[in-house]
């Protein structure tokens, strides 16, 4: 699966921002028809996204289009306008049950078959950002066309009546639930937006916290956030070197019949090795090894 360390949104009706996004070396570009697009600009956003998909050189950046929530009344026109231009994936916000993913998946499959594209080549990523979404994570995460769970903190806080804080403890349970379900179903987990986009110091703190919690990436909303976030979700050289040493020494100790041993004053056993493998897997996905 392609690494999505940073997933950059822009309003789908903003041609300049889409063009700008392409120059930023960001992993994923998500052109938005939902909350980033004003009510009277939905139709224009759809047409602009379709045009961008057809005409712009995205390079290695992933091309995503976010539709409006299933049930909003916009979703059908959103998805049918952009699909024929072959985005790499569709982002569905405010997901609350597996049926909503299946609705999109069937439409996508029809378009894939009609165009002779491989079935399942257009992926689905879902925004989990309501109490119901968190409660139904188990059925949501099991859908076979799914690549990633995206946690939306602002919507979630609004939904449960929480006040957002820098410490973010009010969303900790939900964030943790998203990471856990993603891991159980081998999905990516993409962390919340840091909306104070001129505050790079606290962005770095929150990104590092998300990475430490097990998230594989983070949503971003401004060009300045791309670099720090991609760095936070790429294992450092030190972390990679340590993981490689753990892997090598583990093998040697296993051969000698030792399941647990000491390295730099710390106990190493199977869970530490598994963690080292995760670090190496993420380093590979980021093209670092
Ligand atoms: N993607 C691509 N380019 C972006 C961008 C984004 N998300 N946000 C800003 N830019 C561009 C601006 O167009 C500007 O380009 P220019 O130098 O060619 O004029 C440059 O980056 C600097 O932008 P800046 O002036 O610092 O910010 P702004 O006031 O223009 O925009 C926001 C601030 C918050 C309105 C804007 O970042 C934004 O719309 N972000 C995405 C919001 C969104 O999609 N929300 C829904 C999903 S959560
Ligand atoms: Mg949202």
GROMACS .gro file of C-alpha atoms and ligand atoms in nm:
model
  338
    1UNK     CA    1   0.000   0.000   0.000
    2UNK     CA    2   0.126   0.348  -0.086
    3UNK     CA    3   0.248   0.546   0.217
    4UNK     CA    4   0.013   0.830   0.304
    5UNK     CA    5   0.221   1.019   0.559
    6UNK     CA    6   0.057   1.350   0.475
    7UNK     CA    7  -0.285   1.379   0.313
    8UNK     CA    8  -0.335   1.736   0.192
    9UNK     CA    9  -0.686   1.877   0.144
   10UNK     CA   10  -0.789   2.170  -0.060
   11UNK     CA   11  -1.132   2.295  -0.165
   12UNK     CA   12  -1.211   2.113  -0.491
   13UNK     CA   13  -1.323   2.435  -0.654
   14UNK     CA   14  -0.979   2.594  -0.604
   15UNK     CA   15  -0.781   2.531  -0.923
   16UNK     CA   16  -0.479   2.728  -0.795
   17UNK     CA   17  -0.449   2.527  -0.478
   18UNK     CA   18  -0.471   2.199  -0.669
   19UNK     CA   19  -0.189   2.319  -0.894
   20UNK     CA   20   0.011   2.431  -0.593
   21UNK     CA   21  -0.041   2.095  -0.421
   22UNK     CA   22   0.123   1.916  -0.712
   23UNK     CA   23   0.449   2.104  -0.652
   24UNK     CA   24   0.473   2.010  -0.283
   25UNK     CA   25   0.595   1.644  -0.302
   26UNK     CA   26   0.307   1.544  -0.078
   27UNK     CA   27   0.207   1.175  -0.063
   28UNK     CA   28  -0.167   1.228  -0.112
   29UNK     CA   29  -0.371   1.513  -0.254
   30UNK     CA   30  -0.737   1.518  -0.156
   31UNK     CA   31  -0.961   1.748  -0.358
   32UNK     CA   32  -1.263   1.823  -0.146
   33UNK     CA   33  -1.629   1.846  -0.236
   34UNK     CA   34  -1.744   1.827   0.126
   35UNK     CA   35  -1.685   2.085   0.397
   36UNK     CA   36  -1.404   2.265   0.211
   37UNK     CA   37  -1.642   2.347  -0.076
   38UNK     CA   38  -1.916   2.603  -0.015
   39UNK     CA   39  -2.275   2.495  -0.075
   40UNK     CA   40  -2.308   2.712  -0.384
   41UNK     CA   41  -1.979   2.576  -0.525
   42UNK     CA   42  -2.044   2.201  -0.509
   43UNK     CA   43  -2.115   2.165  -0.882
   44UNK     CA   44  -1.816   2.377  -0.974
   45UNK     CA   45  -1.594   2.173  -0.738
   46UNK     CA   46  -1.703   1.847  -0.905
   47UNK     CA   47  -1.624   1.980  -1.252
   48UNK     CA   48  -1.291   2.129  -1.139
   49UNK     CA   49  -1.179   1.802  -0.981
   50UNK     CA   50  -1.272   1.604  -1.294
   51UNK     CA   51  -1.073   1.851  -1.506
   52UNK     CA   52  -0.773   1.835  -1.271
   53UNK     CA   53  -0.772   1.454  -1.280
   54UNK     CA   54  -0.771   1.462  -1.659
   55UNK     CA   55  -0.527   1.744  -1.723
   56UNK     CA   56  -0.280   1.795  -1.439
   57UNK     CA   57   0.049   1.607  -1.387
   58UNK     CA   58   0.018   1.474  -1.032
   59UNK     CA   59   0.347   1.284  -1.059
   60UNK     CA   60   0.383   1.035  -0.776
   61UNK     CA   61   0.122   1.209  -0.558
   62UNK     CA   62  -0.192   1.011  -0.497
   63UNK     CA   63  -0.513   1.163  -0.639
   64UNK     CA   64  -0.805   1.149  -0.400
   65UNK     CA   65  -1.149   1.307  -0.418
   66UNK     CA   66  -1.362   1.355  -0.107
   67UNK     CA   67  -1.736   1.331  -0.167
   68UNK     CA   68  -2.008   1.457   0.064
   69UNK     CA   69  -2.144   1.224   0.330
   70UNK     CA   70  -2.374   0.943   0.223
   71UNK     CA   71  -2.724   1.076   0.289
   72UNK     CA   72  -2.631   1.442   0.234
   73UNK     CA   73  -2.801   1.445  -0.105
   74UNK     CA   74  -2.479   1.549  -0.282
   75UNK     CA   75  -2.296   1.217  -0.274
   76UNK     CA   76  -2.440   1.059  -0.589
   77UNK     CA   77  -2.352   1.354  -0.816
   78UNK     CA   78  -2.013   1.391  -0.645
   79UNK     CA   79  -1.905   1.034  -0.705
   80UNK     CA   80  -2.046   0.999  -1.054
   81UNK     CA   81  -1.886   1.321  -1.176
   82UNK     CA   82  -1.533   1.237  -1.062
   83UNK     CA   83  -1.510   0.859  -1.112
   84UNK     CA   84  -1.484   0.858  -1.494
   85UNK     CA   85  -1.162   1.063  -1.460
   86UNK     CA   86  -1.009   0.783  -1.253
   87UNK     CA   87  -0.902   0.915  -0.913
   88UNK     CA   88  -0.680   0.675  -0.716
   89UNK     CA   89  -0.932   0.675  -0.436
   90UNK     CA   90  -1.255   0.816  -0.297
   91UNK     CA   91  -1.269   0.959   0.054
   92UNK     CA   92  -1.609   0.922   0.224
   93UNK     CA   93  -1.654   1.152   0.526
   94UNK     CA   94  -1.864   1.095   0.840
   95UNK     CA   95  -1.893   0.723   0.782
   96UNK     CA   96  -2.126   0.549   1.024
   97UNK     CA   97  -2.182   0.198   0.892
   98UNK     CA   98  -2.051  -0.058   0.646
   99UNK     CA   99  -2.354  -0.015   0.417
  100UNK     CA  100  -2.236   0.334   0.326
  101UNK     CA  101  -1.901   0.196   0.210
  102UNK     CA  102  -2.074  -0.081   0.016
  103UNK     CA  103  -2.290   0.182  -0.159
  104UNK     CA  104  -1.977   0.357  -0.289
  105UNK     CA  105  -1.794   0.033  -0.360
  106UNK     CA  106  -2.070  -0.092  -0.591
  107UNK     CA  107  -2.077   0.232  -0.787
  108UNK     CA  108  -1.699   0.222  -0.818
  109UNK     CA  109  -1.703  -0.138  -0.936
  110UNK     CA  110  -1.959  -0.058  -1.205
  111UNK     CA  111  -1.738   0.222  -1.336
  112UNK     CA  112  -1.424   0.004  -1.317
  113UNK     CA  113  -1.592  -0.270  -1.519
  114UNK     CA  114  -1.743  -0.028  -1.773
  115UNK     CA  115  -1.398   0.121  -1.839
  116UNK     CA  116  -1.201  -0.202  -1.835
  117UNK     CA  117  -1.006  -0.092  -1.526
  118UNK     CA  118  -0.898  -0.358  -1.277
  119UNK     CA  119  -1.165  -0.419  -1.014
  120UNK     CA  120  -1.063  -0.275  -0.677
  121UNK     CA  121  -0.806  -0.043  -0.835
  122UNK     CA  122  -0.993   0.262  -0.704
  123UNK     CA  123  -0.962   0.250  -0.327
  124UNK     CA  124  -1.183   0.386  -0.049
  125UNK     CA  125  -1.067   0.582   0.255
  126UNK     CA  126  -1.323   0.675   0.520
  127UNK     CA  127  -1.351   0.958   0.765
  128UNK     CA  128  -1.453   0.840   1.110
  129UNK     CA  129  -1.568   1.152   1.289
  130UNK     CA  130  -1.893   1.085   1.474
  131UNK     CA  131  -1.985   0.887   1.785
  132UNK     CA  132  -2.175   0.634   1.569
  133UNK     CA  133  -1.872   0.595   1.343
  134UNK     CA  134  -1.652   0.514   1.642
  135UNK     CA  135  -1.910   0.268   1.780
  136UNK     CA  136  -1.936   0.086   1.445
  137UNK     CA  137  -1.564   0.075   1.368
  138UNK     CA  138  -1.562  -0.302   1.375
  139UNK     CA  139  -1.797  -0.343   1.079
  140UNK     CA  140  -1.659  -0.036   0.901
  141UNK     CA  141  -1.295  -0.149   0.912
  142UNK     CA  142  -1.376  -0.492   0.764
  143UNK     CA  143  -1.469  -0.369   0.414
  144UNK     CA  144  -1.234  -0.520   0.151
  145UNK     CA  145  -1.205  -0.205  -0.063
  146UNK     CA  146  -1.086  -0.001   0.232
  147UNK     CA  147  -0.728   0.128   0.262
  148UNK     CA  148  -0.746   0.369   0.552
  149UNK     CA  149  -0.940   0.507   0.845
  150UNK     CA  150  -0.914   0.884   0.881
  151UNK     CA  151  -0.992   1.041   1.217
  152UNK     CA  152  -1.175   1.376   1.210
  153UNK     CA  153  -1.133   1.548   1.546
  154UNK     CA  154  -1.326   1.869   1.482
  155UNK     CA  155  -1.639   1.689   1.363
  156UNK     CA  156  -1.608   1.432   1.640
  157UNK     CA  157  -1.577   1.698   1.910
  158UNK     CA  158  -1.879   1.881   1.765
  159UNK     CA  159  -2.073   1.555   1.758
  160UNK     CA  160  -2.009   1.460   2.121
  161UNK     CA  161  -2.016   1.814   2.259
  162UNK     CA  162  -1.647   1.832   2.352
  163UNK     CA  163  -1.431   2.143   2.345
  164UNK     CA  164  -1.106   2.095   2.153
  165UNK     CA  165  -0.784   2.152   2.344
  166UNK     CA  166  -0.414   2.150   2.251
  167UNK     CA  167  -0.361   1.846   2.474
  168UNK     CA  168  -0.637   1.668   2.279
  169UNK     CA  169  -0.733   1.440   2.567
  170UNK     CA  170  -1.101   1.488   2.477
  171UNK     CA  171  -1.045   1.287   2.155
  172UNK     CA  172  -0.792   1.038   2.291
  173UNK     CA  173  -1.033   0.747   2.319
  174UNK     CA  174  -1.158   0.793   1.963
  175UNK     CA  175  -0.806   0.834   1.821
  176UNK     CA  176  -0.695   0.520   1.996
  177UNK     CA  177  -1.001   0.328   1.875
  178UNK     CA  178  -0.925   0.428   1.516
  179UNK     CA  179  -0.562   0.311   1.541
  180UNK     CA  180  -0.664  -0.018   1.702
  181UNK     CA  181  -0.927  -0.104   1.441
  182UNK     CA  182  -0.696  -0.004   1.157
  183UNK     CA  183  -0.426  -0.235   1.293
  184UNK     CA  184  -0.672  -0.522   1.336
  185UNK     CA  185  -0.775  -0.501   0.970
  186UNK     CA  186  -0.436  -0.409   0.824
  187UNK     CA  187  -0.546  -0.059   0.729
  188UNK     CA  188  -0.365   0.272   0.749
  189UNK     CA  189  -0.469   0.509   1.028
  190UNK     CA  190  -0.459   0.878   0.943
  191UNK     CA  191  -0.466   1.127   1.227
  192UNK     CA  192  -0.660   1.450   1.277
  193UNK     CA  193  -0.598   1.793   1.122
  194UNK     CA  194  -0.401   2.050   1.321
  195UNK     CA  195  -0.601   2.360   1.228
  196UNK     CA  196  -0.365   2.623   1.373
  197UNK     CA  197  -0.162   2.612   1.054
  198UNK     CA  198   0.089   2.886   1.139
  199UNK     CA  199   0.198   2.707   1.459
  200UNK     CA  200   0.463   2.464   1.332
  201UNK     CA  201   0.603   2.385   1.676
  202UNK     CA  202   0.277   2.242   1.809
  203UNK     CA  203   0.204   2.076   1.474
  204UNK     CA  204   0.531   1.885   1.512
  205UNK     CA  205   0.440   1.789   1.866
  206UNK     CA  206   0.096   1.661   1.765
  207UNK     CA  207   0.234   1.476   1.460
  208UNK     CA  208   0.500   1.305   1.674
  209UNK     CA  209   0.232   1.211   1.926
  210UNK     CA  210   0.015   1.061   1.650
  211UNK     CA  211   0.309   0.865   1.509
  212UNK     CA  212   0.390   0.735   1.857
  213UNK     CA  213   0.026   0.625   1.899
  214UNK     CA  214   0.053   0.413   1.586
  215UNK     CA  215  -0.101   0.640   1.323
  216UNK     CA  216   0.064   0.601   0.982
  217UNK     CA  217  -0.008   0.953   0.863
  218UNK     CA  218  -0.188   1.280   0.928
  219UNK     CA  219  -0.428   1.507   0.743
  220UNK     CA  220  -0.292   1.850   0.653
  221UNK     CA  221  -0.457   2.166   0.524
  222UNK     CA  222  -0.171   2.399   0.435
  223UNK     CA  223   0.155   2.370   0.235
  224UNK     CA  224   0.361   2.456   0.546
  225UNK     CA  225   0.233   2.143   0.719
  226UNK     CA  226   0.347   1.895   0.453
  227UNK     CA  227   0.720   1.878   0.532
  228UNK     CA  228   0.698   1.851   0.912
  229UNK     CA  229   0.422   1.592   0.894
  230UNK     CA  230   0.592   1.371   0.634
  231UNK     CA  231   0.906   1.384   0.846
  232UNK     CA  232   0.720   1.289   1.164
  233UNK     CA  233   0.574   0.980   0.994
  234UNK     CA  234   0.903   0.868   0.840
  235UNK     CA  235   1.123   0.665   1.075
  236UNK     CA  236   1.441   0.859   1.161
  237UNK     CA  237   1.784   0.728   1.059
  238UNK     CA  238   1.850   0.639   1.423
  239UNK     CA  239   1.522   0.449   1.453
  240UNK     CA  240   1.597   0.256   1.132
  241UNK     CA  241   1.954   0.172   1.239
  242UNK     CA  242   1.830   0.050   1.577
  243UNK     CA  243   1.554  -0.160   1.419
  244UNK     CA  244   1.809  -0.319   1.187
  245UNK     CA  245   2.036  -0.401   1.481
  246UNK     CA  246   1.744  -0.555   1.671
  247UNK     CA  247   1.654  -0.769   1.370
  248UNK     CA  248   2.013  -0.887   1.320
  249UNK     CA  249   2.093  -0.958   1.685
  250UNK     CA  250   1.757  -1.127   1.739
  251UNK     CA  251   1.827  -1.379   1.469
  252UNK     CA  252   2.172  -1.456   1.610
  253UNK     CA  253   2.033  -1.503   1.962
  254UNK     CA  254   1.747  -1.724   1.840
  255UNK     CA  255   2.002  -1.947   1.666
  256UNK     CA  256   2.181  -1.980   2.000
  257UNK     CA  257   1.855  -2.066   2.176
  258UNK     CA  258   1.796  -1.733   2.351
  259UNK     CA  259   1.446  -1.581   2.315
  260UNK     CA  260   1.532  -1.281   2.534
  261UNK     CA  261   1.864  -1.101   2.551
  262UNK     CA  262   2.020  -0.763   2.628
  263UNK     CA  263   2.103  -0.486   2.381
  264UNK     CA  264   2.233  -0.146   2.502
  265UNK     CA  265   2.105  -0.216   2.852
  266UNK     CA  266   1.754  -0.308   2.738
  267UNK     CA  267   1.570  -0.637   2.723
  268UNK     CA  268   1.490  -0.752   2.370
  269UNK     CA  269   1.232  -1.021   2.296
  270UNK     CA  270   0.967  -1.102   2.035
  271UNK     CA  271   0.742  -0.792   2.075
  272UNK     CA  272   1.045  -0.565   2.039
  273UNK     CA  273   1.138  -0.749   1.719
  274UNK     CA  274   0.784  -0.710   1.585
  275UNK     CA  275   0.802  -0.339   1.655
  276UNK     CA  276   1.138  -0.322   1.475
  277UNK     CA  277   0.979  -0.489   1.173
  278UNK     CA  278   0.702  -0.225   1.174
  279UNK     CA  279   0.964   0.051   1.174
  280UNK     CA  280   1.145  -0.112   0.881
  281UNK     CA  281   0.817  -0.161   0.694
  282UNK     CA  282   0.735   0.211   0.731
  283UNK     CA  283   1.088   0.308   0.629
  284UNK     CA  284   1.048   0.096   0.315
  285UNK     CA  285   0.705   0.245   0.238
  286UNK     CA  286   0.860   0.593   0.267
  287UNK     CA  287   1.136   0.488   0.025
  288UNK     CA  288   1.409   0.528   0.288
  289UNK     CA  289   1.548   0.176   0.268
  290LIG     N1  290  -0.342   2.325  -0.074
  290LIG     C1  291  -0.269   2.383  -0.171
  290LIG     N2  292  -0.229   2.511  -0.166
  290LIG     C2  293  -0.264   2.581  -0.059
  290LIG     C3  294  -0.341   2.526   0.047
  290LIG     C4  295  -0.380   2.392   0.035
  290LIG     N3  296  -0.454   2.333   0.130
  290LIG     N4  297  -0.360   2.620   0.143
  290LIG     C5  298  -0.298   2.731   0.099
  290LIG     N5  299  -0.241   2.709  -0.022
  290LIG     C6  300  -0.162   2.804  -0.103
  290LIG     C7  301  -0.233   2.938  -0.117
  290LIG     O1  302  -0.319   2.936  -0.228
  290LIG     C8  303  -0.117   3.029  -0.138
  290LIG     O2  304  -0.072   3.014  -0.272
  290LIG     P1  305  -0.004   3.135  -0.352
  290LIG     O3  306   0.121   3.167  -0.277
  290LIG     O4  307   0.021   3.078  -0.488
  290LIG     O5  308  -0.103   3.245  -0.349
  290LIG     C9  309  -0.008   2.969  -0.049
  290LIG     O6  310  -0.043   2.832  -0.034
  290LIG    C10  311   0.000   3.033   0.088
  290LIG     O7  312  -0.125   3.030   0.149
  290LIG     P2  313  -0.163   3.124   0.272
  290LIG     O8  314  -0.182   3.265   0.223
  290LIG     O9  315  -0.066   3.104   0.381
  290LIG    O10  316  -0.301   3.066   0.320
  290LIG     P3  317  -0.447   3.111   0.271
  290LIG    O11  318  -0.493   3.223   0.358
  290LIG    O12  319  -0.448   3.132   0.124
  290LIG    O13  320  -0.532   2.980   0.303
  290LIG    C11  321  -0.667   2.832   0.425
  290LIG    C12  322  -0.558   2.938   0.433
  290LIG    C13  323  -0.685   2.767   0.561
  290LIG    C14  324  -0.798   2.897   0.381
  290LIG    C15  325  -0.623   2.726   0.322
  290LIG    O14  326  -0.498   2.674   0.366
  290LIG    C16  327  -0.719   2.613   0.294
  290LIG    O15  328  -0.820   2.635   0.229
  290LIG     N6  329  -0.687   2.489   0.336
  290LIG    C17  330  -0.763   2.372   0.307
  290LIG    C18  331  -0.898   2.372   0.376
  290LIG    C19  332  -0.979   2.249   0.347
  290LIG    O16  333  -0.968   2.186   0.244
  290LIG     N7  334  -1.064   2.208   0.445
  290LIG    C20  335  -1.143   2.090   0.435
  290LIG    C21  336  -1.068   1.967   0.477
  290LIG     S1  337  -1.029   1.962   0.650
  291LIG    MG1  338  -1.481   1.644   0.875
   0.00000   0.00000   0.00000
